[in-house]
C-alpha positions as a printed Julia matrix, in Angstrom:
219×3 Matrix{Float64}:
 -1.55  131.19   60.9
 -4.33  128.64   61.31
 -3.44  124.92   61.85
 -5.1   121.63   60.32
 -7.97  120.65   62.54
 -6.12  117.39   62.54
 -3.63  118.64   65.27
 -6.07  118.26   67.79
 -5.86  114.4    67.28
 -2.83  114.63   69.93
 -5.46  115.25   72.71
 -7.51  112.27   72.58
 -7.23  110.1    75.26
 -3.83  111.98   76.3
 -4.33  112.98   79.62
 -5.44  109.72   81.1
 -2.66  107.53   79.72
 -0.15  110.03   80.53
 -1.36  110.08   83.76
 -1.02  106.85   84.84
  2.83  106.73   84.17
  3.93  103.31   83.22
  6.85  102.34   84.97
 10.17  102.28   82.51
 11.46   99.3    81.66
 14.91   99.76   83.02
 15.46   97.76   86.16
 16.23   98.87   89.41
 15.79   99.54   93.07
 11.73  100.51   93.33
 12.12  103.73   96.11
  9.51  106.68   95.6
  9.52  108.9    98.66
  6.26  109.0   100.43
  6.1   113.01  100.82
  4.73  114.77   97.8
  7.75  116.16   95.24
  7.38  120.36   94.14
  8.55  121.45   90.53
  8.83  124.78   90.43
  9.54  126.59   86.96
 12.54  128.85   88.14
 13.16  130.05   84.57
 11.85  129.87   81.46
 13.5   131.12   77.9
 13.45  129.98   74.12
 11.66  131.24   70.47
  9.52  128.22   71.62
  8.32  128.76   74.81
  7.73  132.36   75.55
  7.1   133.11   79.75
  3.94  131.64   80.55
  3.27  128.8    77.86
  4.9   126.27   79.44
  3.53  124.47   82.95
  5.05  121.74   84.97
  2.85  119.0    86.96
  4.0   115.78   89.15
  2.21  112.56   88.84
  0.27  111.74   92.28
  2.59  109.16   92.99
  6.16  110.69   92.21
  7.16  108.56   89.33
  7.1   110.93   86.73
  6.55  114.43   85.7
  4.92  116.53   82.62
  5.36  119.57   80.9
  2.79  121.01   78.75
  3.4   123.56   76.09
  0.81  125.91   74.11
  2.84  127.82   71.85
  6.02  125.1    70.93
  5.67  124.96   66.78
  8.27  125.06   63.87
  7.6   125.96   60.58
  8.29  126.6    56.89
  5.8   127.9    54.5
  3.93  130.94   53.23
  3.72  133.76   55.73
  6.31  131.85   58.26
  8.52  134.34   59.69
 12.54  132.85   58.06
 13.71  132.08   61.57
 10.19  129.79   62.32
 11.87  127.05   60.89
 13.78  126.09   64.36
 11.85  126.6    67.61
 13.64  125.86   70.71
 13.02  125.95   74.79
 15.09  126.09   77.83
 13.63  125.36   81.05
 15.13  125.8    84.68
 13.54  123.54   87.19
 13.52  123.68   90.83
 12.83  120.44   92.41
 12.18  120.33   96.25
 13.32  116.99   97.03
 12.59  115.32  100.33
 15.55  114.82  102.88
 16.94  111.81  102.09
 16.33  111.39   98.82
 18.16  111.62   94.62
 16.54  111.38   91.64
 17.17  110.7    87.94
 15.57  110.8    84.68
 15.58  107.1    83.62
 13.14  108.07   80.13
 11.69  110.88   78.53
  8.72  110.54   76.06
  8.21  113.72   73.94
  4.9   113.56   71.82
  3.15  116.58   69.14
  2.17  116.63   65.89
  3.91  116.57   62.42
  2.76  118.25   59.12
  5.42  117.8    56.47
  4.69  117.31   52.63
  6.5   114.9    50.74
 10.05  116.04   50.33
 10.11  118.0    54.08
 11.9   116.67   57.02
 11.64  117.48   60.64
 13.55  117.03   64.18
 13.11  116.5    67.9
 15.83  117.41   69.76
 16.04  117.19   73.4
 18.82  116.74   76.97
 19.45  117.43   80.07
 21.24  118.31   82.94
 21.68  119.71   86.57
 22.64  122.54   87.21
 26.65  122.68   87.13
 27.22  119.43   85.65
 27.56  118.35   82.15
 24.49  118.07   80.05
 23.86  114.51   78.58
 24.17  113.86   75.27
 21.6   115.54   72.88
 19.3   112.46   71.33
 17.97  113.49   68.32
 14.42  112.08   65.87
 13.94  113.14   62.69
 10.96  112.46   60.61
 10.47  112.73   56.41
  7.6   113.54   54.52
  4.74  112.46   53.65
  3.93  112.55   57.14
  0.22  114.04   58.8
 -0.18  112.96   62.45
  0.8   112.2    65.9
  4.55  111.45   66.73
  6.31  109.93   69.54
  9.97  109.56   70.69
 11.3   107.85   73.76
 14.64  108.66   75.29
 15.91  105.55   77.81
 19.03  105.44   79.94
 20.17  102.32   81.29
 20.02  102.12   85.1
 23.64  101.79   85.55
 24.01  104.87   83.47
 21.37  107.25   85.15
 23.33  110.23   86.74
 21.53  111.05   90.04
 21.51  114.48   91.67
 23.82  115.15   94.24
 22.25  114.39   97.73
 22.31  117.19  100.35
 22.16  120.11   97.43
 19.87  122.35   95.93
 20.7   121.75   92.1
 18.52  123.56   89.56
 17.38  120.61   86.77
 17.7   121.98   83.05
 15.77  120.66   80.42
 16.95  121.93   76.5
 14.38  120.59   73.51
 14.32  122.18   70.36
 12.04  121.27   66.81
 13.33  121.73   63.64
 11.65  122.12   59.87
 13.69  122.19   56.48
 11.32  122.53   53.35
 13.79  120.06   51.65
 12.32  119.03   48.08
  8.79  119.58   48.71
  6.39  121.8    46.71
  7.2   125.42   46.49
  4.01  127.14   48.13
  3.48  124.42   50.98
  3.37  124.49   54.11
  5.63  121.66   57.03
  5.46  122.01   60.67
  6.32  120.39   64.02
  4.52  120.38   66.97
  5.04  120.41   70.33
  2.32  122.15   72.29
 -1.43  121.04   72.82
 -4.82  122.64   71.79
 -6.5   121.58   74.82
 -3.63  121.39   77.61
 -3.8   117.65   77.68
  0.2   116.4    78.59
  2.7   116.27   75.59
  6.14  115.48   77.42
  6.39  113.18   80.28
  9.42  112.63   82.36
  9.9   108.96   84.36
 12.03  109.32   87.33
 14.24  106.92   89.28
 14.66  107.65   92.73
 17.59  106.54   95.35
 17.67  106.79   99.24
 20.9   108.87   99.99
 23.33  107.1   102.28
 23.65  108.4   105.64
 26.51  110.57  106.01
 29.56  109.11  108.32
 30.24  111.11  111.73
């Protein structure tokens, strides 16, 4: 179905602020290795993110990294499918890291676009983890009706909480988000949704990352 012209408010201006990657606010040794960083997308799987409408980018100077979606929307209304009302996406990261080097996620910012008439509520769900070790805890948003814009969540881990890749290994990095949409009291008839994809492939999620000089193994 078509979407409010109103969704494409999420582009403006986007792509440059993203961009430019504000450090976090957490404190902590500043070490970004000087050799470029490679995210590959080793897998890709969830009702949200079908094979090929997701894309992974690092900022120019390591700090951070985005993924963009183009088809990440949950729904409730006339003519959405009954399972539309949950959307969800799995991706499997493979991050060449230079020798010598660990990173963490120290924030996440997850941004879209939010449609719910009065009575509707809506979710952001998102966590992580590396591959074989636990995922972090899931943070969830949730957002009520009357709403009809932008939205924004931010994710922060203290420093002394970050949990750092192990150094010397080749672990796969896992990111799970999922949106959901309940109808709730609103209008029979109407139409709620959450977005998290772009019209114009400007950046919608944005990863900071902390990074750690590995200590030199004893002989």
């Amino acid at each position: 179905m078509s979407l409010p012209l109103s969704r494409t408010l999420l582009a403006v201006g986007a792509t440059a602020a993203l961009l430019a990657t504000a450090a976090p606010a957490q404190a902590g040794p500043i070490t970004v290795p000087p050799d470029k960083i490679v995210i590959e997308l080793a897998t890709v799987n969830g009702s949200g993110c079908r094979e090929g409408t997701a894309q992974v980018a690092v900022a120019p100077d390591n700090t951070a990294f985005t993924v963009t979606y183009s088809e990440y929307l949950a729904q409730v209304g006339p003519g959405a499918p009954p399972t539309a009302f949950r959307k969800n996406c799995q991706l499997n990261l493979r991050v060449h890291v230079p020798n010598g080097f660990t990173y963490a996620i120290v924030q996440a910012d997850y941004r879209g676009f939010g449609s719910l008439q009065r009575g509707a509520t809506g979710q952001e769900r998102a966590g992580y983890y590396f591959q074989g070790m636990p995922q972090t805890t899931q943070r969830t948003h949730s957002f009520t009706g009357p709403l009809d814009d932008n939205w924004q969540t931010t994710d922060k881990t203290e420093y002394a909480d970050l949990v750092w890749a192990p150094c010397g290994e080749q672990r796969n990095f896992n990111i799970n988000t999922e949106l959901r949409v309940s109808a709730g009291t609103s209008a029979p008839g109407t139409t709620s949704f959450m977005a998290m994809d772009s019209t114009d492939a400007s950046v919608n999620t944005l990863y900071h990352l902390a990074w750690q000089v590995c200590p030199t193994p004893r002989k």
